[in-house]
Amino acid sequence: MKKVQRVDMLFEFLRVFLGLIIAYAITVVFVMIASKGSMADAVRNFAIGPFVNARRFGQLMGKFIPYVLMGCGFCFIYSAGRFSLIGEGIVNFAPIITCLVMFKTNLLVGLPLWLNLTIMVALCAIIGAIVATVPAFIREKLGQSEMVLSIIMNFMLLFLSLWVLKQFLLDRSISMQATKMYPANMKFYSLVGTTNFHSGIYVAAIGWVIALILYNYTKIGQKIKTVGANPQFALYSGINAIAAPFIAQMIGGAFAGAAAAVDAFGLYPRYQYTALTNIGFDGLLVAVIARKKPAYIPIAAFVLAYIRTSAVVLNLSTNIPVEFVNMMQAIIIFFVAAEHFLSKSRQKVIFRLARNKEQEAHS
Amino acid sequence: MSKELLRMENITKIYSNGFMANKDVSLTVHEGEIHALLGENGAGKTTLMKILFGLEDYQEGRILIRGEEVRIANPLDAIAKGVGMVHQHFMLMEGLTVAENIVLGIEPGKAGVFDKETAVKMTLEAAEKYNLPVVPNALVRDISVGVKQKVELLKALIRGVRLLVLDEPTAVLTPQETRELFVQLRDLRSRGYGIIFISHKLDEVMEICDNVTVLRRGRVVGTGRIADLDEKKLSSMIVGREVVKTVDREAPRRGDLVLEVRNLSYVDDIGKIHVNDLTFAVHAGEVVGIAGIEGNGQTELSEVITGLRPATKGDVMINGQSIKGRNIDQIRKLGVAHISEDRLVYGCAPDLSVWDNIASIYLSSKKFARGPFLSKRELNKFVDECIEEFEIATESRNTPVRLLSGGNIQKVIVAREFTSGANLIVANQPTRGIDVGTASLIHKLLYKYTREKNVAVLLISSDLNELLNHSDRLLVMRKGRFNAHFTDLSRVTDELLGEYMLGVRSMTEEEMGNVL
Ligand SMILES: Nc1ncnc2c1ncn2[C@@H]1O[C@H](COP(=O)(O)OP(=O)(O)OP(=O)(O)O)[C@@H](O)[C@H]1O
Ligand SMILES: [Mg+2]
């Protein structure tokens, strides 16, 4: 049945690809109706906008990097059958605490860049894991909804982060609400010119490998999958059905923390989040597109980063309203994530394969 | 020659993963015929019946009902066309009454107001007409499995079906109930109904069926009149070779005490007593059987012993250690393996692969582990061996268990538990729904494990032949207590056992003797 697997992969790819094409087709139609400027321009901006110059490609990569980490984290939470959205709040919270260490202590001063970055990412991951224990505790020990609590907590974390910022870290010399500039040995550096494509990519790569190993090759990864698939069966098999999802949520929190670190210290010169970033929700989408398999996360993260960047480009370079751009995104995501799209044709190919195999066996 | 009721012609079914479950299958059923549909686990019996009942589509072939070609879209459509199906696992609403279940979907009444009286009347009329006595106002949750089956039959009959599909109907019945069912089926046959009867129990097939169609790997490999066949021929048609069923049993050499249950009681949340002050033991090297009508505490007993439920009173000792205060993992490590009766709830995770389902009990142990890592290579090898030894029909070790046939899912569970290295196997319905070939393999293994590896087995089953042929001692459970204990099984008949199970007879403590 190797062939069937190949067919499956082909159709996975086709689904993403055709999803994009269909979305473009719809764009063309709408652009014809809505746009006053050149239609060709609009379509081009949307389709290849992210690739036309280094700066835009950098933008894409700048989104891609945290998406990979956040997506990996969600694979664990989601595989355990949980829906903690706490990653969203961690993006705001973990870096601001790290900024306290950065600006209010001497611990990082004078250390080499690589060491500082390692410490900062690790610190954010630890904070993320700790924060994630709150909804996990509520769910596993008290039986309440981790989803509701995590959404409420996201806002609490946002306001707490803003309070810390204003109280301790505000740079009063500028008009915006932000910290001072990060010291040169405490931030990721750009890999291509001055674009957003920064050295956080290494963190994403390492994080991905860790996620792959954790998910596929360790006992805890296997426990998480088993509990998520059937908690009663897990219990019967002797698996601790409380500990495994708890740990899954902590792993998710740690990855969210790492995603926060690469975003906050990679894309911006100073801490300047004043609202939720949406990276948490996007991470969930990435995990859904990747069918909660860490192996597919980089592709899924790239597709989403691409769509998001296209939308920005389109929005900036044409007079098409932003609501419309958002709608385009929704359509693409729908096609990419929808399981039934193309399933009929896939069926047909597989039937033909089965019949051929049958004939071979008989001749 | 009576009239043709159903003709399925050259049906080919390919599942979405490319698996061809039926290939050119044809099947004809006439009025007044009981037609046996036989085959090994995974042969495609249920698939074919799901097609007939509108639950699965098919790629080739046609279905004719009374000579007219039809396309059956869904179960409602099937019923409208006169086809009814009684699934192996009943599909009744436990909280509703018998009458409410029977008229569900065709409720009498005006403007959405349920007319209870008419429902009861309809039920009684149907019960009378088809000779299937039931109590209309009883709650389904309180009635026995035998009665539930009658309710399922009535449910189909009241909707006017003429062709009934019964998927392994006798798996859960006592001999008395089976006999009663057969009387009713013969009655339906004489009224001109057509019946398709799926079973792995060949003696029953010989007794009640007229014709037979045998499937193997999705193809028809034989058809015939039952009158021209015998059990031996049937079983070799099914597996393609001869099945040697009987193992010559030597007397067990009883070894150390492995399982000791003392004054054990289990009372559930709503105060119902399931296990009532039981004391017994199982020694190394012996198989102790527990007979009983379903719902008399056997399942609760096995679940308390294996840690899925807490004991209310009393204690369970395994290899000399109490299970008190231990979690399931720790109890398993005392040396317990458990084949749960509830195969889809406890026994497996349907969405996970065969590999995942076998690996699940090793995730907290040192076996197959390198520190926090799983040794995939060793596990792969182990799982492949399980698949081979237990003849699990699966594409690969990575196939999700939900895609296997009912019997093959059971094989995965049995394989996992038998190979776990435990010295106490609590086996609850280990061969339910398993074909003759594999059932005899499992029985041989039970025998081998007890005699050669000194394993102790607690065998709970509703299959009396299984209990009588493969136990060394036998206890009968009724209402949470034992009411019989046999140490010499050679004189025990199905009949006698049935009477103890139903409570018509019961032994005194002296008669039972030493149950330890
Ligand atoms: N949804 C599905 N997708 C893919 N394969 C399936 C699916 N359902 C069943 N199969 C495969 O089809 C084959 C036939 O299954 P089926 O349930 O018809 O067997 P069966 O004859 O009823 O066996 P049993 O006696 O064990 O109940 C099996 O090998 C099974 O793995
Ligand atoms: Mg079946």
Coordinates of C-alpha atoms in Angstrom, one line a residue, chain A:
Chain A
M1 CA 0.0 0.0 0.0
K2 CA 3.0 2.3 -0.4
K3 CA 1.1 3.6 -3.5
V4 CA -1.9 4.7 -1.5
Q5 CA 0.4 6.7 0.8
R6 CA 1.9 8.4 -2.1
V7 CA -1.5 9.2 -3.5
D8 CA -2.4 10.6 0.0
M9 CA 0.6 12.9 0.0
L10 CA 0.0 14.0 -3.5
F11 CA -3.5 15.0 -2.6
E12 CA -2.4 16.8 0.6
F13 CA -0.2 18.9 -1.6
L14 CA -2.9 19.4 -4.2
R15 CA -5.3 20.5 -1.6
V16 CA -3.0 23.3 -0.4
F17 CA -2.0 24.3 -3.9
L18 CA -5.5 24.3 -5.4
G19 CA -6.8 26.0 -2.3
L20 CA -4.5 28.9 -3.1
I21 CA -5.5 28.9 -6.8
I22 CA -9.2 28.9 -6.0
A23 CA -8.7 31.8 -3.6
Y24 CA -6.8 33.7 -6.3
A25 CA -9.7 33.1 -8.8
I26 CA -12.1 34.4 -6.3
T27 CA -9.8 37.4 -5.7
V28 CA -9.7 38.2 -9.4
V29 CA -13.5 38.3 -9.5
F30 CA -13.7 40.5 -6.5
V31 CA -10.9 42.7 -7.5
M32 CA -12.6 43.3 -10.8
I33 CA -15.7 44.4 -8.9
A34 CA -14.0 46.3 -6.1
S35 CA -10.7 47.7 -7.4
K36 CA -10.2 50.9 -9.1
G37 CA -6.6 50.3 -9.8
S38 CA -5.0 47.7 -12.0
M39 CA -6.4 44.3 -11.6
A40 CA -3.3 42.5 -12.7
D41 CA -1.4 44.4 -10.1
A42 CA -3.7 43.3 -7.3
V43 CA -3.5 39.7 -8.2
R44 CA 0.2 39.8 -8.6
N45 CA 0.6 41.5 -5.3
F46 CA -1.4 38.8 -3.7
A47 CA 0.2 35.8 -5.4
I48 CA 3.8 36.7 -5.5
G49 CA 3.9 39.8 -3.4
P50 CA 5.8 38.1 -0.6
F51 CA 8.6 37.0 -2.9
V52 CA 9.3 40.1 -5.0
N53 CA 11.9 41.5 -2.8
A54 CA 14.1 40.6 0.2
R55 CA 12.2 42.9 2.5
R56 CA 8.9 41.2 1.9
F57 CA 10.3 37.8 2.0
G58 CA 11.9 38.8 5.3
Q59 CA 8.4 39.7 6.6
L60 CA 7.2 36.3 5.6
M61 CA 10.1 34.6 7.5
G62 CA 9.6 36.8 10.4
K63 CA 6.1 35.4 10.8
F64 CA 7.2 31.9 9.9
I65 CA 9.7 31.6 12.8
P66 CA 7.3 32.0 15.7
Y67 CA 4.6 30.0 13.8
V68 CA 6.8 27.0 13.7
L69 CA 7.4 27.0 17.5
M70 CA 3.8 27.9 18.4
G71 CA 2.5 25.3 16.0
C72 CA 4.8 22.6 17.5
G73 CA 3.5 23.4 21.0
F74 CA -0.1 23.2 19.9
C75 CA 0.5 19.7 18.4
F76 CA 1.0 18.5 22.0
I77 CA -1.9 20.3 23.6
Y78 CA -4.2 19.3 20.8
S79 CA -3.0 15.7 20.7
A80 CA -3.8 15.3 24.4
G81 CA -7.4 16.4 23.5
R82 CA -7.1 19.8 25.2
F83 CA -7.8 23.3 24.0
S84 CA -5.7 25.6 26.1
L85 CA -5.2 28.9 24.2
I86 CA -2.8 30.2 26.7
G87 CA 0.0 30.6 24.1
E88 CA -1.6 33.9 23.1
G89 CA -1.0 35.5 26.5
I90 CA 2.4 33.9 26.9
V91 CA 3.6 35.8 23.9
N92 CA 3.0 39.1 25.7
F93 CA 4.0 38.0 29.2
A94 CA 7.1 35.9 28.9
P95 CA 9.2 38.5 27.1
I96 CA 8.3 41.3 29.5
I97 CA 9.5 39.3 32.4
T98 CA 12.7 38.5 30.5
C99 CA 13.0 42.3 29.9
L100 CA 13.0 42.7 33.7
V101 CA 16.0 40.5 33.8
M102 CA 17.5 42.3 30.9
F103 CA 17.1 45.8 32.2
K104 CA 16.9 45.5 35.9
T105 CA 19.6 43.0 36.6
N106 CA 23.2 42.6 35.6
L107 CA 23.0 38.9 34.9
L108 CA 23.2 39.2 31.1
V109 CA 25.5 42.1 30.8
G110 CA 28.8 41.3 29.2
L111 CA 27.8 37.7 28.3
P112 CA 28.3 36.6 24.6
L113 CA 25.3 37.0 22.3
W114 CA 24.7 33.2 21.8
L115 CA 24.7 32.6 25.5
N116 CA 22.3 35.5 26.2
L117 CA 19.9 34.3 23.5
T118 CA 20.0 30.8 24.9
I119 CA 19.2 32.1 28.3
M120 CA 16.5 34.4 27.1
V121 CA 14.8 31.7 25.1
A122 CA 15.1 29.2 27.9
L123 CA 13.7 31.8 30.4
C124 CA 10.7 32.5 28.2
A125 CA 10.1 28.8 27.7
I126 CA 10.2 28.2 31.4
I127 CA 7.8 31.1 32.1
G128 CA 5.5 29.8 29.4
A129 CA 5.5 26.3 30.9
I130 CA 4.7 27.7 34.4
V131 CA 1.9 30.0 33.1
A132 CA 0.4 27.0 31.2
T133 CA 0.1 25.0 34.4
V134 CA -2.7 27.3 35.6
P135 CA -5.3 26.3 33.0
A136 CA -3.9 22.8 33.1
F137 CA -4.5 22.6 36.8
I138 CA -8.0 24.0 36.4
R139 CA -8.8 21.3 33.9
E140 CA -7.0 18.2 35.2
K141 CA -7.6 18.7 38.9
L142 CA -10.8 20.7 39.1
G143 CA -12.5 19.5 35.9
Q144 CA -13.2 23.0 34.6
S145 CA -12.8 24.2 31.0
E146 CA -9.2 25.0 30.2
M147 CA -10.3 26.8 27.1
V148 CA -12.5 29.4 28.8
L149 CA -10.0 30.0 31.5
S150 CA -7.1 30.4 29.1
I151 CA -9.0 33.0 27.0
I152 CA -9.7 35.0 30.1
M153 CA -6.1 34.6 31.3
N154 CA -4.9 35.9 27.9
F155 CA -6.4 39.3 28.7
M156 CA -5.2 39.2 32.2
L157 CA -1.7 38.5 31.0
L158 CA -1.9 41.3 28.5
F159 CA -2.9 43.8 31.2
L160 CA -0.3 42.4 33.6
S161 CA 2.4 42.8 30.9
L162 CA 1.3 46.4 30.2
W163 CA 1.4 47.2 33.9
V164 CA 4.9 45.8 34.3
L165 CA 5.9 47.7 31.2
K166 CA 4.5 51.0 32.5
Q167 CA 5.6 50.5 36.1
F168 CA 9.2 49.4 35.6
L169 CA 10.4 49.5 32.0
L170 CA 8.9 52.3 30.1
D171 CA 11.3 54.4 28.0
R172 CA 10.1 57.9 28.7
S173 CA 12.2 59.4 25.9
I174 CA 9.9 58.2 23.2
S175 CA 6.2 58.8 22.6
M176 CA 5.2 55.1 22.2
Q177 CA 4.7 52.7 25.0
A178 CA 7.9 50.6 24.8
T179 CA 11.0 49.6 26.7
K180 CA 14.4 50.9 25.9
M181 CA 16.2 49.4 22.9
Y182 CA 17.5 45.9 23.6
P183 CA 21.3 45.8 24.1
A184 CA 23.2 44.6 21.1
N185 CA 24.1 41.3 22.7
M186 CA 20.6 40.5 23.7
K187 CA 18.6 40.3 20.5
F188 CA 18.5 38.2 17.4
Y189 CA 20.3 39.5 14.3
S190 CA 19.1 39.8 10.8
L191 CA 20.4 37.1 8.4
V192 CA 19.6 39.0 5.2
G193 CA 20.5 42.7 5.1
T194 CA 18.2 44.5 7.4
T195 CA 15.1 42.3 6.8
N196 CA 13.0 40.6 9.3
F197 CA 14.6 37.3 8.4
H198 CA 16.5 36.8 11.7
S199 CA 18.6 34.3 13.5
G200 CA 15.6 33.1 15.5
I201 CA 15.3 30.6 12.6
Y202 CA 17.9 28.5 14.4
V203 CA 15.7 28.4 17.5
A204 CA 12.8 27.4 15.3
A205 CA 14.8 24.6 13.7
I206 CA 16.1 23.3 17.0
G207 CA 12.6 23.5 18.5
W208 CA 11.1 21.6 15.6
V209 CA 13.7 18.8 16.0
I210 CA 12.9 18.6 19.7
A211 CA 9.2 18.5 19.0
L212 CA 9.7 15.7 16.5
I213 CA 11.7 13.7 19.0
L214 CA 9.4 14.3 21.9
Y215 CA 6.3 13.5 19.9
N216 CA 7.5 10.5 18.1
Y217 CA 10.2 8.9 20.1
T218 CA 9.5 9.3 23.8
K219 CA 7.3 7.6 26.3
I220 CA 5.7 10.9 27.3
G221 CA 4.9 11.7 23.6
Q222 CA 3.3 8.4 23.2
K223 CA 1.3 8.7 26.4
I224 CA 0.0 12.1 25.4
K225 CA -1.3 10.7 22.1
T226 CA -2.9 7.7 23.8
V227 CA -4.7 9.8 26.4
G228 CA -5.9 12.2 23.7
A229 CA -7.2 9.3 21.6
N230 CA -9.1 7.5 24.3
P231 CA -8.7 8.5 28.0
Q232 CA -10.4 5.4 29.3
F233 CA -8.2 3.1 27.3
A234 CA -5.2 5.1 28.5
L235 CA -6.3 4.6 32.1
Y236 CA -6.9 0.9 31.5
S237 CA -3.4 0.6 30.0
G238 CA -1.9 2.0 33.2
I239 CA -1.2 5.5 31.9
N240 CA -1.7 8.4 34.3
A241 CA -4.5 10.2 32.4
I242 CA -4.1 13.4 34.5
A243 CA -0.3 13.8 34.3
A244 CA 0.0 13.2 30.6
P245 CA -2.3 16.0 29.4
F246 CA -0.9 18.2 32.2
I247 CA 2.6 17.8 30.8
A248 CA 1.3 18.2 27.3
Q249 CA 0.0 21.7 28.3
M250 CA 3.3 22.5 29.9
I251 CA 5.2 21.5 26.8
G252 CA 2.8 23.7 24.8
G253 CA 3.4 26.6 27.1
A254 CA 7.2 26.1 26.8
F255 CA 7.0 26.2 23.0
A256 CA 4.7 29.3 23.2
G257 CA 7.4 30.9 25.4
A258 CA 10.1 30.1 22.8
A259 CA 7.8 31.5 20.1
A260 CA 7.4 34.7 22.2
A261 CA 11.2 35.0 22.6
V262 CA 11.9 34.8 18.8
D263 CA 9.1 37.2 18.0
A264 CA 9.8 39.8 20.7
F265 CA 13.6 39.8 20.5
G266 CA 13.8 39.1 16.8
L267 CA 11.3 41.4 15.0
Y268 CA 11.4 44.5 17.2
P269 CA 14.2 46.6 18.6
R270 CA 12.4 47.0 21.9
Y271 CA 9.4 45.4 23.7
Q272 CA 6.4 47.2 22.3
Y273 CA 3.4 44.9 22.4
T274 CA 0.4 46.8 23.5
A275 CA -2.2 44.3 22.4
L276 CA -2.5 40.5 21.9
T277 CA -0.5 39.4 18.9
N278 CA -2.7 36.7 17.5
I279 CA 0.4 34.4 17.2
G280 CA -1.3 32.0 19.6
F281 CA -4.4 31.6 17.5
D282 CA -2.3 31.3 14.4
G283 CA -0.3 28.6 16.0
L284 CA -3.5 26.7 16.6
L285 CA -4.3 27.1 12.9
V286 CA -0.9 25.9 11.9
A287 CA -1.4 22.8 14.0
V288 CA -4.8 22.2 12.5
I289 CA -3.3 22.5 8.9
A290 CA -0.5 20.1 9.9
R291 CA -3.0 17.6 11.3
K292 CA -1.3 17.9 14.7
K293 CA 1.8 16.2 13.3
P294 CA 5.0 18.1 14.1
A295 CA 6.6 16.7 10.9
Y296 CA 4.3 18.8 8.8
I297 CA 4.5 22.0 11.0
P298 CA 7.2 23.8 8.9
I299 CA 5.1 23.5 5.7
A300 CA 1.9 24.5 7.5
A301 CA 3.7 27.4 9.2
F302 CA 5.1 28.6 5.8
V303 CA 1.7 28.4 4.1
L304 CA 0.1 30.5 6.9
A305 CA 2.9 33.0 7.0
Y306 CA 2.7 33.3 3.2
I307 CA -1.1 34.0 3.3
R308 CA -0.7 36.5 6.1
T309 CA 2.1 38.3 4.3
S310 CA 0.2 38.4 1.0
A311 CA -2.7 39.9 2.8
V312 CA -0.5 42.7 4.2
V313 CA 1.1 43.4 0.9
L314 CA -2.3 43.5 -0.9
N315 CA -3.7 45.7 1.8
L316 CA -0.8 48.2 1.6
S317 CA -0.4 48.3 -2.2
T318 CA -4.0 48.5 -3.4
N319 CA -7.2 50.3 -2.5
I320 CA -8.9 47.0 -1.6
P321 CA -10.5 47.2 1.8
V322 CA -8.9 45.3 4.6
E323 CA -12.1 43.4 5.4
F324 CA -11.9 41.9 2.0
V325 CA -8.3 40.9 2.5
N326 CA -9.3 39.2 5.7
M327 CA -12.0 37.4 3.9
M328 CA -9.5 36.1 1.3
Q329 CA -7.4 34.7 4.1
A330 CA -10.4 33.0 5.5
I331 CA -11.2 31.3 2.2
I332 CA -7.7 30.0 1.7
I333 CA -7.4 28.7 5.2
F334 CA -10.8 27.1 4.8
F335 CA -9.6 25.2 1.7
V336 CA -6.3 24.3 3.2
A337 CA -7.8 23.0 6.4
A338 CA -10.9 21.4 5.0
E339 CA -10.6 17.6 4.9
H340 CA -13.3 16.9 2.4
F341 CA -12.0 19.2 -0.3
L342 CA -10.9 16.9 -3.2
S343 CA -11.7 13.7 -1.3
K344 CA -13.9 12.5 -4.1
S345 CA -11.1 12.6 -6.7
R346 CA -8.7 11.0 -4.2
Q347 CA -11.2 8.2 -3.7
K348 CA -11.4 7.6 -7.5
V349 CA -7.6 7.3 -7.8
I350 CA -7.5 5.0 -4.9
F351 CA -10.2 2.8 -6.3
R352 CA -8.3 2.5 -9.5
L353 CA -5.2 1.6 -7.7
A354 CA -7.0 -1.1 -5.8
R355 CA -8.5 -2.6 -8.9
N356 CA -5.1 -2.6 -10.7
K357 CA -3.5 -4.3 -7.8
E358 CA -6.3 -6.9 -7.9
Q359 CA -5.7 -7.6 -11.5
E360 CA -2.0 -7.9 -11.1
A361 CA -2.6 -10.4 -8.3
H362 CA -4.8 -12.5 -10.6
S363 CA -2.8 -12.5 -13.7

